[in-house]
PDB file of C-alpha atoms in Angstrom:
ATOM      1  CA  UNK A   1       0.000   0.000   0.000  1.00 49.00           C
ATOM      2  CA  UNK A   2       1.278   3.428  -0.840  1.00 56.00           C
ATOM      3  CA  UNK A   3       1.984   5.999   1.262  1.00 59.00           C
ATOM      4  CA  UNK A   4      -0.554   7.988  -0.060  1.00 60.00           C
ATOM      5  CA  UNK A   5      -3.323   5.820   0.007  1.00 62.00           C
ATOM      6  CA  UNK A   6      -2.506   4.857   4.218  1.00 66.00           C
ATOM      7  CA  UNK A   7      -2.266   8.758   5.025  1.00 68.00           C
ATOM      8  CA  UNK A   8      -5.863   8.703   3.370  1.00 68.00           C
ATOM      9  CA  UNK A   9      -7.024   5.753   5.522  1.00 76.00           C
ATOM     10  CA  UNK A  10      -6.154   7.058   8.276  1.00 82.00           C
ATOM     11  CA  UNK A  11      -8.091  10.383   7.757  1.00 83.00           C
ATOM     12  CA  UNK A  12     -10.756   8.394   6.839  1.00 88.00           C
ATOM     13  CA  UNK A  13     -11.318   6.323  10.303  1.00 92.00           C
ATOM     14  CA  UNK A  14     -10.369   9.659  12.230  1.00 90.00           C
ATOM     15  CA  UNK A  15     -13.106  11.520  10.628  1.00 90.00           C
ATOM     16  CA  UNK A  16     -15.597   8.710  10.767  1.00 93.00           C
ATOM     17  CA  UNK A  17     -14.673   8.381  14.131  1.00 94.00           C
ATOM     18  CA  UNK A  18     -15.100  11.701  15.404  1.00 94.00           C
ATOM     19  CA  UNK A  19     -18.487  12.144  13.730  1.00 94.00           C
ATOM     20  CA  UNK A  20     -19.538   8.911  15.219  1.00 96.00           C
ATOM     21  CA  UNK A  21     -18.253   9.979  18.771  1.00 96.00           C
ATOM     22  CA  UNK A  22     -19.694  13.399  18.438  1.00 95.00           C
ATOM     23  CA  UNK A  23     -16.570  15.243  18.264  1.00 96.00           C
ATOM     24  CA  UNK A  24     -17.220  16.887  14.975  1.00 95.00           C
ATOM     25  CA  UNK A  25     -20.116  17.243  12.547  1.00 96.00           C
ATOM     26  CA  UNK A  26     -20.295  18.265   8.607  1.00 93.00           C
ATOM     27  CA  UNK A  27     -21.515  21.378   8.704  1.00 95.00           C
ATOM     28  CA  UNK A  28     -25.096  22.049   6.878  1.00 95.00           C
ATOM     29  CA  UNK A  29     -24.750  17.979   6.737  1.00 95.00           C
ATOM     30  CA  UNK A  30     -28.423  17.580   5.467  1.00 95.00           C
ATOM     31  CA  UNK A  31     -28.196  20.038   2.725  1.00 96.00           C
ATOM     32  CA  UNK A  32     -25.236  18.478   1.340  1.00 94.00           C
ATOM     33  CA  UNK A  33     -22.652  19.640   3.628  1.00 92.00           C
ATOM     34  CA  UNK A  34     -20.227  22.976   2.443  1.00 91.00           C
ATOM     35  CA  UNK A  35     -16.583  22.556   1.755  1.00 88.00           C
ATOM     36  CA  UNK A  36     -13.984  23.173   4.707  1.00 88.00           C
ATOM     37  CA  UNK A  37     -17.307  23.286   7.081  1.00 92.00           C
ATOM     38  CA  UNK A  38     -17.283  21.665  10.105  1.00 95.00           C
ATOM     39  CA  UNK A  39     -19.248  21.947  13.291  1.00 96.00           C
ATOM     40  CA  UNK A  40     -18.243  20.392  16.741  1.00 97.00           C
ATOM     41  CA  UNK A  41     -20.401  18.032  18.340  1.00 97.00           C
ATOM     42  CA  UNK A  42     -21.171  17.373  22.615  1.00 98.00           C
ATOM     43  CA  UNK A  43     -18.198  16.022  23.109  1.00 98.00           C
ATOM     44  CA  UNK A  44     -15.926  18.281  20.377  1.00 97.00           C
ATOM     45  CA  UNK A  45     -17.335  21.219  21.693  1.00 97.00           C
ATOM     46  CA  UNK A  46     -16.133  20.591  25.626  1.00 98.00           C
ATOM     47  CA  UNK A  47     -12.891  19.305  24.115  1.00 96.00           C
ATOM     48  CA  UNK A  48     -12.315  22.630  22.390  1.00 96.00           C
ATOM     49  CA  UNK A  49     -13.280  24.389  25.713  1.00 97.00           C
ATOM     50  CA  UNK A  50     -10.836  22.513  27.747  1.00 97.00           C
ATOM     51  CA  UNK A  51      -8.109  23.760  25.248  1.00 96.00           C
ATOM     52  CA  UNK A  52      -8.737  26.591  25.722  1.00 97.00           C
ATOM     53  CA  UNK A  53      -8.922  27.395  29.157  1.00 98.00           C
ATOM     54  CA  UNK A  54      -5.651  25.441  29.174  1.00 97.00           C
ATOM     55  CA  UNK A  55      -4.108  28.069  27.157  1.00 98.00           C
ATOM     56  CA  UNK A  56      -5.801  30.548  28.818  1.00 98.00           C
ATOM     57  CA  UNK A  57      -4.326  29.615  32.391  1.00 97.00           C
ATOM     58  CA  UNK A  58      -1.294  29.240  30.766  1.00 96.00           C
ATOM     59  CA  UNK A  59      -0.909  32.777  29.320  1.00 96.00           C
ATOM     60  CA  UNK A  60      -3.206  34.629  31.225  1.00 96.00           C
ATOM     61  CA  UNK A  61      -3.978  33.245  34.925  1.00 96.00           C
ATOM     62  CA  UNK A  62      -0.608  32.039  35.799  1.00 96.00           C
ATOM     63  CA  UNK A  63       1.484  35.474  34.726  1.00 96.00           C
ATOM     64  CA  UNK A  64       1.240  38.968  35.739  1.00 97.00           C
ATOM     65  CA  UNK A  65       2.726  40.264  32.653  1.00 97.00           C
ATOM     66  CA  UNK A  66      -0.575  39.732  29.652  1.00 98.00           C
ATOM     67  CA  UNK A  67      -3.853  40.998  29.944  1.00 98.00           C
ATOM     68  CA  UNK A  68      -6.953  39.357  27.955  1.00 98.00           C
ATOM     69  CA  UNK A  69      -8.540  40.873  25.542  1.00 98.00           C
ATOM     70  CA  UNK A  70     -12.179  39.881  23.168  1.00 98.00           C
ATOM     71  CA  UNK A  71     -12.052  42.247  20.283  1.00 98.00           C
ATOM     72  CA  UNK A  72     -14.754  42.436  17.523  1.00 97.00           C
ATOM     73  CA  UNK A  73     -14.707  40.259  14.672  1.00 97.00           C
ATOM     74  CA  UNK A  74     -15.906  43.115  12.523  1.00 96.00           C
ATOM     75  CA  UNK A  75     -13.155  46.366  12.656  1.00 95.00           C
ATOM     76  CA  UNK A  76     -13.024  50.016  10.795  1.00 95.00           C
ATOM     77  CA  UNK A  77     -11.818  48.496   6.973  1.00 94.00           C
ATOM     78  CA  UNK A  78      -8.783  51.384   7.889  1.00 94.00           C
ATOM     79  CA  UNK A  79      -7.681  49.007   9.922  1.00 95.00           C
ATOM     80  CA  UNK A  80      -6.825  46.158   7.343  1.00 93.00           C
ATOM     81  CA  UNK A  81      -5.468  48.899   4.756  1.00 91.00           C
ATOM     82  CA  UNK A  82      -3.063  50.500   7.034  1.00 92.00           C
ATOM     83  CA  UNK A  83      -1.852  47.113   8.456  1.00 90.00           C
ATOM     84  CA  UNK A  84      -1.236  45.956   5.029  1.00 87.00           C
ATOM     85  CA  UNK A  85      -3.803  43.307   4.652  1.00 88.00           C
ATOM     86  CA  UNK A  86      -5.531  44.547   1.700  1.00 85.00           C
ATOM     87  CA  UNK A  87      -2.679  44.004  -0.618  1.00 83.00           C
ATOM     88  CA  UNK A  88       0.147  42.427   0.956  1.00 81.00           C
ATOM     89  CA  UNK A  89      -2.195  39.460   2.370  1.00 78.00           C
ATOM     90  CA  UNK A  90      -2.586  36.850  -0.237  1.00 78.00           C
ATOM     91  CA  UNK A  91      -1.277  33.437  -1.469  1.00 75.00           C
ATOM     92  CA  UNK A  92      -0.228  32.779  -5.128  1.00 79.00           C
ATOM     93  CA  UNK A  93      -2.612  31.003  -7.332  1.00 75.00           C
ATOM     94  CA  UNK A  94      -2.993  29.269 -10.354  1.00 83.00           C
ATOM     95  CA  UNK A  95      -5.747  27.317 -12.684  1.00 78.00           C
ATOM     96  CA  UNK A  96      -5.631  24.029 -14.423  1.00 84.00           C
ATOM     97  CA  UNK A  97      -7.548  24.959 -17.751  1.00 80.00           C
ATOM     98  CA  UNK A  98      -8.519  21.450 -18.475  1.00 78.00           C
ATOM     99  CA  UNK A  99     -10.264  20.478 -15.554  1.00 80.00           C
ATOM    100  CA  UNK A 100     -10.717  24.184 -13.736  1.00 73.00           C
ATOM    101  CA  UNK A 101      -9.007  23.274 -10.578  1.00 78.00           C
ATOM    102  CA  UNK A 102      -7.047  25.934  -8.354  1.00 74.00           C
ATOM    103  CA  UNK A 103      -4.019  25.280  -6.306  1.00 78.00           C
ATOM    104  CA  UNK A 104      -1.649  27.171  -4.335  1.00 76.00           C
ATOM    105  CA  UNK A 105       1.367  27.686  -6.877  1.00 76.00           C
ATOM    106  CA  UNK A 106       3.792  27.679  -3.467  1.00 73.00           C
ATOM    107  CA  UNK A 107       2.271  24.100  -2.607  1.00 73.00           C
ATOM    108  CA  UNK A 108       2.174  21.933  -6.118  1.00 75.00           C
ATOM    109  CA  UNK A 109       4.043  18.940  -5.102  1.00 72.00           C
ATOM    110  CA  UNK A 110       1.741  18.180  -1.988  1.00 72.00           C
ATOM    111  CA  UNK A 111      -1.494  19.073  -4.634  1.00 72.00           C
ATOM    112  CA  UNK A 112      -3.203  16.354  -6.061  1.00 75.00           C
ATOM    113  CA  UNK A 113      -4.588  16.462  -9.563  1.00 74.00           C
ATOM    114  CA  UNK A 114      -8.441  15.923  -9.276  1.00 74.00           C
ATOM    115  CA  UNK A 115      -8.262  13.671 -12.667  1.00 71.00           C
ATOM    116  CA  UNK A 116      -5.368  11.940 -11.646  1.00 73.00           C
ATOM    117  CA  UNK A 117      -5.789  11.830  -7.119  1.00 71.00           C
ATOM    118  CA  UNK A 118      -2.364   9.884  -7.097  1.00 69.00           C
ATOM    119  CA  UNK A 119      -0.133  12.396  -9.325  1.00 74.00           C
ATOM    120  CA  UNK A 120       0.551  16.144  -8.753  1.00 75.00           C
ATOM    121  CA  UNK A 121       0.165  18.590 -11.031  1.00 74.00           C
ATOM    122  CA  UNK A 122       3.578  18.719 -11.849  1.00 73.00           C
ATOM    123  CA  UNK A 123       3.710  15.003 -12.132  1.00 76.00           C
ATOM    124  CA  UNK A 124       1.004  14.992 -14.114  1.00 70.00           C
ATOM    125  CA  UNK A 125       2.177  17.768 -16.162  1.00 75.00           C
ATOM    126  CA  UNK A 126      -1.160  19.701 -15.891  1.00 82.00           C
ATOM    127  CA  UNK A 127      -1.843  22.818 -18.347  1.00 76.00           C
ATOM    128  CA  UNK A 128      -1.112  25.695 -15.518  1.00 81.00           C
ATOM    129  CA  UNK A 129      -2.102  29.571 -15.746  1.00 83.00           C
ATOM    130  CA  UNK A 130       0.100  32.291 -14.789  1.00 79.00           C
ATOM    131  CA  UNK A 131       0.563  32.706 -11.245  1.00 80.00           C
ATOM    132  CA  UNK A 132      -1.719  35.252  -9.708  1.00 78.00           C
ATOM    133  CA  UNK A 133      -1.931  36.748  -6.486  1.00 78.00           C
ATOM    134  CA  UNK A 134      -5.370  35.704  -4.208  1.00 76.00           C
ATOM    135  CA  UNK A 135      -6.383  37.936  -1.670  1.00 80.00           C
ATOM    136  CA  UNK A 136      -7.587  35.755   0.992  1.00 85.00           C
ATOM    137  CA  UNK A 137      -9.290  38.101   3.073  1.00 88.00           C
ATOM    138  CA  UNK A 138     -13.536  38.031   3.077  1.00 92.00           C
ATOM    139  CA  UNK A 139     -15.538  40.911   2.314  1.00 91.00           C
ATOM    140  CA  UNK A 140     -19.277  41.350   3.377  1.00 93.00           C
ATOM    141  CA  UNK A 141     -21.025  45.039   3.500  1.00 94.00           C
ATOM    142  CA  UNK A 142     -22.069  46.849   6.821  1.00 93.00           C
ATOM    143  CA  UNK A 143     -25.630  48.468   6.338  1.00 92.00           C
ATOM    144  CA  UNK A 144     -28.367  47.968   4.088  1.00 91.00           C
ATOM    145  CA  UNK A 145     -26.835  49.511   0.890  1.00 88.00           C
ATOM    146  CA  UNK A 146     -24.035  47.271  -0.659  1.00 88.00           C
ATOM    147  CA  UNK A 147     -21.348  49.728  -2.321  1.00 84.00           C
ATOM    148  CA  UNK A 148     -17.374  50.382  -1.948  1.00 82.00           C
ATOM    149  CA  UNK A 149     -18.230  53.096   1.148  1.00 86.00           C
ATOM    150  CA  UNK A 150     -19.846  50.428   3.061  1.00 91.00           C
ATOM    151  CA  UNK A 151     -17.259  47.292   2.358  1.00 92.00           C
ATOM    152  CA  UNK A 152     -15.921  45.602   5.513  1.00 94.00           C
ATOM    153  CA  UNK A 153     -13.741  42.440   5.976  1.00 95.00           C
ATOM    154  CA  UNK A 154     -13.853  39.761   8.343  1.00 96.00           C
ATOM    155  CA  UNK A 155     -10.720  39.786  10.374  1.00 96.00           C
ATOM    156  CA  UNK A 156      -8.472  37.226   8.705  1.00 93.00           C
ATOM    157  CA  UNK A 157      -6.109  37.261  12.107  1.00 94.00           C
ATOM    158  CA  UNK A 158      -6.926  38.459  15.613  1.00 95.00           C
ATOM    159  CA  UNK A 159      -3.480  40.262  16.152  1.00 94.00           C
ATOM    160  CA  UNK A 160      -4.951  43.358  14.398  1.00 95.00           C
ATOM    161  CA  UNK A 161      -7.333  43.956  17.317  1.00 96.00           C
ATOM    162  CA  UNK A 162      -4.899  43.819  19.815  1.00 97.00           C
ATOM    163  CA  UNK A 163      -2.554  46.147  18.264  1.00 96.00           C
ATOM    164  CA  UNK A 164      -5.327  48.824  17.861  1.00 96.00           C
ATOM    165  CA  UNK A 165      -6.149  48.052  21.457  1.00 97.00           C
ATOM    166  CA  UNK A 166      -2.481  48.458  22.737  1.00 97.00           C
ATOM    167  CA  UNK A 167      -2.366  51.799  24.649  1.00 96.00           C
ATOM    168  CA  UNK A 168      -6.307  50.925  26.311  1.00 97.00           C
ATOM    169  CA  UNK A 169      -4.532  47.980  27.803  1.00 98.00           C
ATOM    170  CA  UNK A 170      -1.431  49.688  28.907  1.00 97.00           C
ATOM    171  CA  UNK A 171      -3.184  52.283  30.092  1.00 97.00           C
ATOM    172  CA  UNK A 172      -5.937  50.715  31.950  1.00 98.00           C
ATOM    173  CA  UNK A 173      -4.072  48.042  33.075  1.00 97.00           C
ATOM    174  CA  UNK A 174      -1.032  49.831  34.380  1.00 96.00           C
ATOM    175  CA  UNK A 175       1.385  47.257  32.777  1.00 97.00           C
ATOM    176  CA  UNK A 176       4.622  48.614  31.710  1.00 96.00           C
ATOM    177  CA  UNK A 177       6.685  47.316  28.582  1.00 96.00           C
ATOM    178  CA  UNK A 178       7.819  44.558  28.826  1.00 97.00           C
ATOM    179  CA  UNK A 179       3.713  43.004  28.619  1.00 98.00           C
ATOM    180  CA  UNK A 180       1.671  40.978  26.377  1.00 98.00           C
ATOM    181  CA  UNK A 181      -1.969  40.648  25.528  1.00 98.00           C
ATOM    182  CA  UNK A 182      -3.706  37.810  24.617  1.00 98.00           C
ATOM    183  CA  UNK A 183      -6.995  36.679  22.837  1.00 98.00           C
ATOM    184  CA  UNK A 184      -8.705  33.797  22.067  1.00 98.00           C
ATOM    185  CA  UNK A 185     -11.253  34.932  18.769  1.00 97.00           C
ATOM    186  CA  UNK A 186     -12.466  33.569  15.157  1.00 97.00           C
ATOM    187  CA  UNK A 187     -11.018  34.354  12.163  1.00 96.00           C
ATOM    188  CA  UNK A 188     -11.418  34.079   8.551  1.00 96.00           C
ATOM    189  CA  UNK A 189      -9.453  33.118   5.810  1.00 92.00           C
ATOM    190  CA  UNK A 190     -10.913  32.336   2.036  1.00 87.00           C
ATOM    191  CA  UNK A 191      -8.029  29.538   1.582  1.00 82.00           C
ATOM    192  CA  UNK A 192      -7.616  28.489  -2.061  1.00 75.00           C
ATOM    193  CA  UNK A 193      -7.045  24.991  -0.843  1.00 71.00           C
ATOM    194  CA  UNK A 194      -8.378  24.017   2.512  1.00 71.00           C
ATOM    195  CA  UNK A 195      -8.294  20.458   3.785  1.00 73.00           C
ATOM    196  CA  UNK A 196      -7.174  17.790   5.765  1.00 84.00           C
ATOM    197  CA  UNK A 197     -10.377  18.082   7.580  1.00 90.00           C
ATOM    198  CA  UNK A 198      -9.885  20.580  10.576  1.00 90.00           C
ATOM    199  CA  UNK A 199      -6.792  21.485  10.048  1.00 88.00           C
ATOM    200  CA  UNK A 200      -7.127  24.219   7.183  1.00 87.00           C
ATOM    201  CA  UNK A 201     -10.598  25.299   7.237  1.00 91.00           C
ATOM    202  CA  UNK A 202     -11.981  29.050   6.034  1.00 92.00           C
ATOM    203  CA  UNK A 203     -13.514  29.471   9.713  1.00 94.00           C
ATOM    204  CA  UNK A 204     -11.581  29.240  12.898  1.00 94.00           C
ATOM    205  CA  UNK A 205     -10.522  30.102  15.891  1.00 96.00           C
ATOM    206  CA  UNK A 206      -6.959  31.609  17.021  1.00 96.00           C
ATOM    207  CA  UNK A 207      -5.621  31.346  20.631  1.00 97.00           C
ATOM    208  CA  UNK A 208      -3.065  34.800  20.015  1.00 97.00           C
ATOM    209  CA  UNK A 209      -0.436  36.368  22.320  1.00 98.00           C
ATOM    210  CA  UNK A 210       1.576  39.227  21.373  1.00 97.00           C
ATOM    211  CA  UNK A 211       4.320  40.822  23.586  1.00 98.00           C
ATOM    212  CA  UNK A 212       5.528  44.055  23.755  1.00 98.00           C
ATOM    213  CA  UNK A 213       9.199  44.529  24.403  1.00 97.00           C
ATOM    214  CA  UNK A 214      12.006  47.166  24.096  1.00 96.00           C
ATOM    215  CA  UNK A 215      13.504  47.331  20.384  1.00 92.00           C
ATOM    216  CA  UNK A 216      16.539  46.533  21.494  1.00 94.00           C
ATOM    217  CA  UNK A 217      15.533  43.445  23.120  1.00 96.00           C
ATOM    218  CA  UNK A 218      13.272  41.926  20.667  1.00 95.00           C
ATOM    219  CA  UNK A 219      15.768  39.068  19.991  1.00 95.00           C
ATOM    220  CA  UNK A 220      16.191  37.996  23.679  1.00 97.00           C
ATOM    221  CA  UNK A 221      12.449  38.135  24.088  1.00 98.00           C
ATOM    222  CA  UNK A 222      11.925  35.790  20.969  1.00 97.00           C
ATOM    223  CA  UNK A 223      14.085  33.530  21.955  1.00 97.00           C
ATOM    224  CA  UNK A 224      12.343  32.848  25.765  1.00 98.00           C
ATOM    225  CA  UNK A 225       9.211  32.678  23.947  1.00 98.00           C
ATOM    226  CA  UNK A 226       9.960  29.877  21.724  1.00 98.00           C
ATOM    227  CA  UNK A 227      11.523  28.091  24.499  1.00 97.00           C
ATOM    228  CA  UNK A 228       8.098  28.411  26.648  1.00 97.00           C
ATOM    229  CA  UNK A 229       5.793  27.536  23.704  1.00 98.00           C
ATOM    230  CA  UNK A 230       7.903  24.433  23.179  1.00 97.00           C
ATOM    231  CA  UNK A 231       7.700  23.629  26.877  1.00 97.00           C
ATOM    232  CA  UNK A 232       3.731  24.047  26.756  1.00 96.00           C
ATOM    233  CA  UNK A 233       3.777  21.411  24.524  1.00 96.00           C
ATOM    234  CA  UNK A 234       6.156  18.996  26.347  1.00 95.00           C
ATOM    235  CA  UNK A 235       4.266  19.631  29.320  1.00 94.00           C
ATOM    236  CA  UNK A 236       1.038  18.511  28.061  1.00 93.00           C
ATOM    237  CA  UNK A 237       2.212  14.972  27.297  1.00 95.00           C
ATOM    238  CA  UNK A 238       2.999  15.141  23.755  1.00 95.00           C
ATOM    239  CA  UNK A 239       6.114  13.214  22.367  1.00 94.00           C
ATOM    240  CA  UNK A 240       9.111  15.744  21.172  1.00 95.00           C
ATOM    241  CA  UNK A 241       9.764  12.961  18.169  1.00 96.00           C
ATOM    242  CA  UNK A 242       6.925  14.419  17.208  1.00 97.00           C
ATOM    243  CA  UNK A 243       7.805  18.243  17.606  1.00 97.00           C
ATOM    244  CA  UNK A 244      10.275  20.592  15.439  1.00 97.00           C
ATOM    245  CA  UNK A 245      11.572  23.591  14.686  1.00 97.00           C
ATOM    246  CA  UNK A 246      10.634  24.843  11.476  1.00 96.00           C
ATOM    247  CA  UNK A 247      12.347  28.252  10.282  1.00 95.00           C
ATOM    248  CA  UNK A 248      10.845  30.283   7.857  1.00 93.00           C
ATOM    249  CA  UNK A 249      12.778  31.077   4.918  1.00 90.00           C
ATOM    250  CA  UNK A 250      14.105  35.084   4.988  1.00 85.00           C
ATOM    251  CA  UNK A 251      12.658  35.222   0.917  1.00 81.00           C
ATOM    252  CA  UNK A 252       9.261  33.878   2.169  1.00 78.00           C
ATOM    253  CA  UNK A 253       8.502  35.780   5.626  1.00 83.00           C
ATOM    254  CA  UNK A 254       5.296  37.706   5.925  1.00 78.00           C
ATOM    255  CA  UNK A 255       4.985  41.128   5.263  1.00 75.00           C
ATOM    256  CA  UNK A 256       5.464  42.265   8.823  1.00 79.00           C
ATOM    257  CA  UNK A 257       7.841  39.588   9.897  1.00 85.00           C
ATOM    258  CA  UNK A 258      11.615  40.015  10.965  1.00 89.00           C
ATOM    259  CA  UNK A 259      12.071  35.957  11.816  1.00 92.00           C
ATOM    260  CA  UNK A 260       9.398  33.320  12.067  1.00 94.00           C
ATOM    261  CA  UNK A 261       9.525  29.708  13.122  1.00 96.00           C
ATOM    262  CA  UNK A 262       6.736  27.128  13.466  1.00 96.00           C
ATOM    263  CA  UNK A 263       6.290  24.575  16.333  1.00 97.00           C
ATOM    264  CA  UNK A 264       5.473  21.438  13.595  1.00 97.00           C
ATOM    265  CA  UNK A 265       3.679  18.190  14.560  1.00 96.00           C
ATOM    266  CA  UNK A 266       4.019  14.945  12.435  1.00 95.00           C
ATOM    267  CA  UNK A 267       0.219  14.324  11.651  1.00 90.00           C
ATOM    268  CA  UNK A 268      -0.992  11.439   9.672  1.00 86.00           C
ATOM    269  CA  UNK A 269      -0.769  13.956   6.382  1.00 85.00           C
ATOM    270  CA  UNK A 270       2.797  15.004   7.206  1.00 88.00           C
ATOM    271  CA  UNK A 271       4.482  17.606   9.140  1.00 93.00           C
ATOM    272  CA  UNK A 272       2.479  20.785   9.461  1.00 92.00           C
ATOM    273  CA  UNK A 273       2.169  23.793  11.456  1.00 93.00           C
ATOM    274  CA  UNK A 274       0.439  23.727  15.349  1.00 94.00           C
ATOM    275  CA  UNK A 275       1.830  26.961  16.315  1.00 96.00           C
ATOM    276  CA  UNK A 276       3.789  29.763  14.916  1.00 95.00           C
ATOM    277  CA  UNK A 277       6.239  31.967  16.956  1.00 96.00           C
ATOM    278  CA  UNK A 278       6.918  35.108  14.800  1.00 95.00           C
ATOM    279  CA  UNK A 279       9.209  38.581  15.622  1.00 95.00           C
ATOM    280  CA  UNK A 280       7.051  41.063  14.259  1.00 91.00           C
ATOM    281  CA  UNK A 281       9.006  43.876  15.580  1.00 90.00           C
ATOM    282  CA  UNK A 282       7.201  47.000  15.342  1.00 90.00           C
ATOM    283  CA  UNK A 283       5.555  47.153  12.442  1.00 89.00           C
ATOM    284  CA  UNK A 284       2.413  47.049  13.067  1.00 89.00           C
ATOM    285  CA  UNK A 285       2.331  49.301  16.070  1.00 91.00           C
ATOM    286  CA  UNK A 286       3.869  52.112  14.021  1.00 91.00           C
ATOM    287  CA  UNK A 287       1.760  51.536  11.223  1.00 88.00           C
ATOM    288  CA  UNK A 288      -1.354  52.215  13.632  1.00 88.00           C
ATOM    289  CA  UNK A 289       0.197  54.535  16.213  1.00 81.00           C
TER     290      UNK A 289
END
């Protein structure tokens, strides 16, 4: 049996099995179901509550130096323009113009052809468009008259409401710098390929910490955080063979990044991302300040 074909086996009994524990649901299941949808069941539902008030304790509770915050879903569209989100937030894309497919054009090795499930696109040496840039940000309209005055966007991080919140913290909270604020908050991303059941969906939910430091100690501060994100994750049980460092590539960092490095986990699908620990420095506070 291929490698392939036991990574889909095993998504297979893990999604049958959740549904048929209650975990998690197709979403809109009787009318079909939608794409990337899911909903979480009686027992998914307290599981995802535990989590969080695990992470919660963790960065909140048990430390005097972050404050919560619950910011809207819904912010002044300003807000994504000046932080760079309207044009500097998207993934590269291209079309297959036989069979109309889309894929990420960063990601077509791990594709899979729709005609052709065990081949890639490049293996299967698919007829490709020019790569275009995807914004993956959702827009709806606030108020009853839908025109370019009244487009909004549903937040496609939460680390944009905490930066706009930054001196209401400080200043209500008395910290001082060095101080970080947390949230725990949906967001929304309109990925060109979402999968692997829950772990890429369109709809989710982001447990976020920033920290404020001095500029000139950005690096040290960096440092001690990946070192206690790591140790959250020993701590709750889970095998390091299963952990690593993954370093973003200086060509490929986000818009606002100065170094980024994901905590991976080997899943059945392959390694992938469970948390990312990113020096943003401060771009977006001066962007907003």
């Amino acid at each position: 049996m291929s490698a392939k074909k036991k990574t889909n086996d095993s998504m297979e009994k893990i999604v049958s099995l959740c549904k048929r524990r209650g975990y998690v649901f197709p979403s809109s299941e009787i009318y079909g179901g939608l794409n990337s949808c899911w909903d979480y069941g009686p027992l998914g539902a307290e599981l995802k509550r535990n989590l969080k008030t695990l992470w919660w304790n963790a960065m909140t509770n048990r430390r005097n130096d972050i404050e919560g915050l619950d910011a809207a879903i819904l912010m002044h569209p300003e807000v994504w323009h000046t932080s760079g989100h309207v044009t500097e937030f998207v993934d590269p894309m291209v079309d297959c113009k036989k069979c109309k497919a889309r894929f990420r054009a960063d990601q077509l090795e791990e594709a899979r052809c729709p005609e052709k499930p065990s081949k890639s696109p490049l293996e299967n040496n698919c007829d490709l468009t020019e790569v275009r840039n995807f914004n993956l940000m959702f827009k709806t309209f606030m108020g009853p008259v839908e025109d370019s005055s009244n487009t909004i966007f549903l937040r496609p991080e939460t680390a944009q409401g905490i930066y706009v919140n930054f001196l209401n913290v400080k200043n209500s909270s008395r910290q001082k710098i060095p101080f970080g604020i947390a949230q725990i908050g949906k967001a929304f991303r309109n990925e060109i390929t979402p999968g692997n059941f829950i772990f890429r969906t369109r709809e989710f939910e982001q447990m976020e910490m920033q920290f404020f430091v001095p500029p000139t100690e950005d690096e040290k501060w960096f440092e001690y955080w990946k070192q206690q994100r790591w140790e959250f994750y020993k701590e709750l049980g889970i095998n390091e063979s299963k952990l690593r460092w993954h370093e973003h590539d200086k060509d490929n960092l986000a818009h606002y990044a100065k170094a980024a490095y994901d905590i991976e986990y080997e899943y059945p699908f392959g390694w992938q991302e469970l948390e990312g620990v990113h020096n943003r420095t401060d771009f977006d506070l001066t962007r907003h300040m």
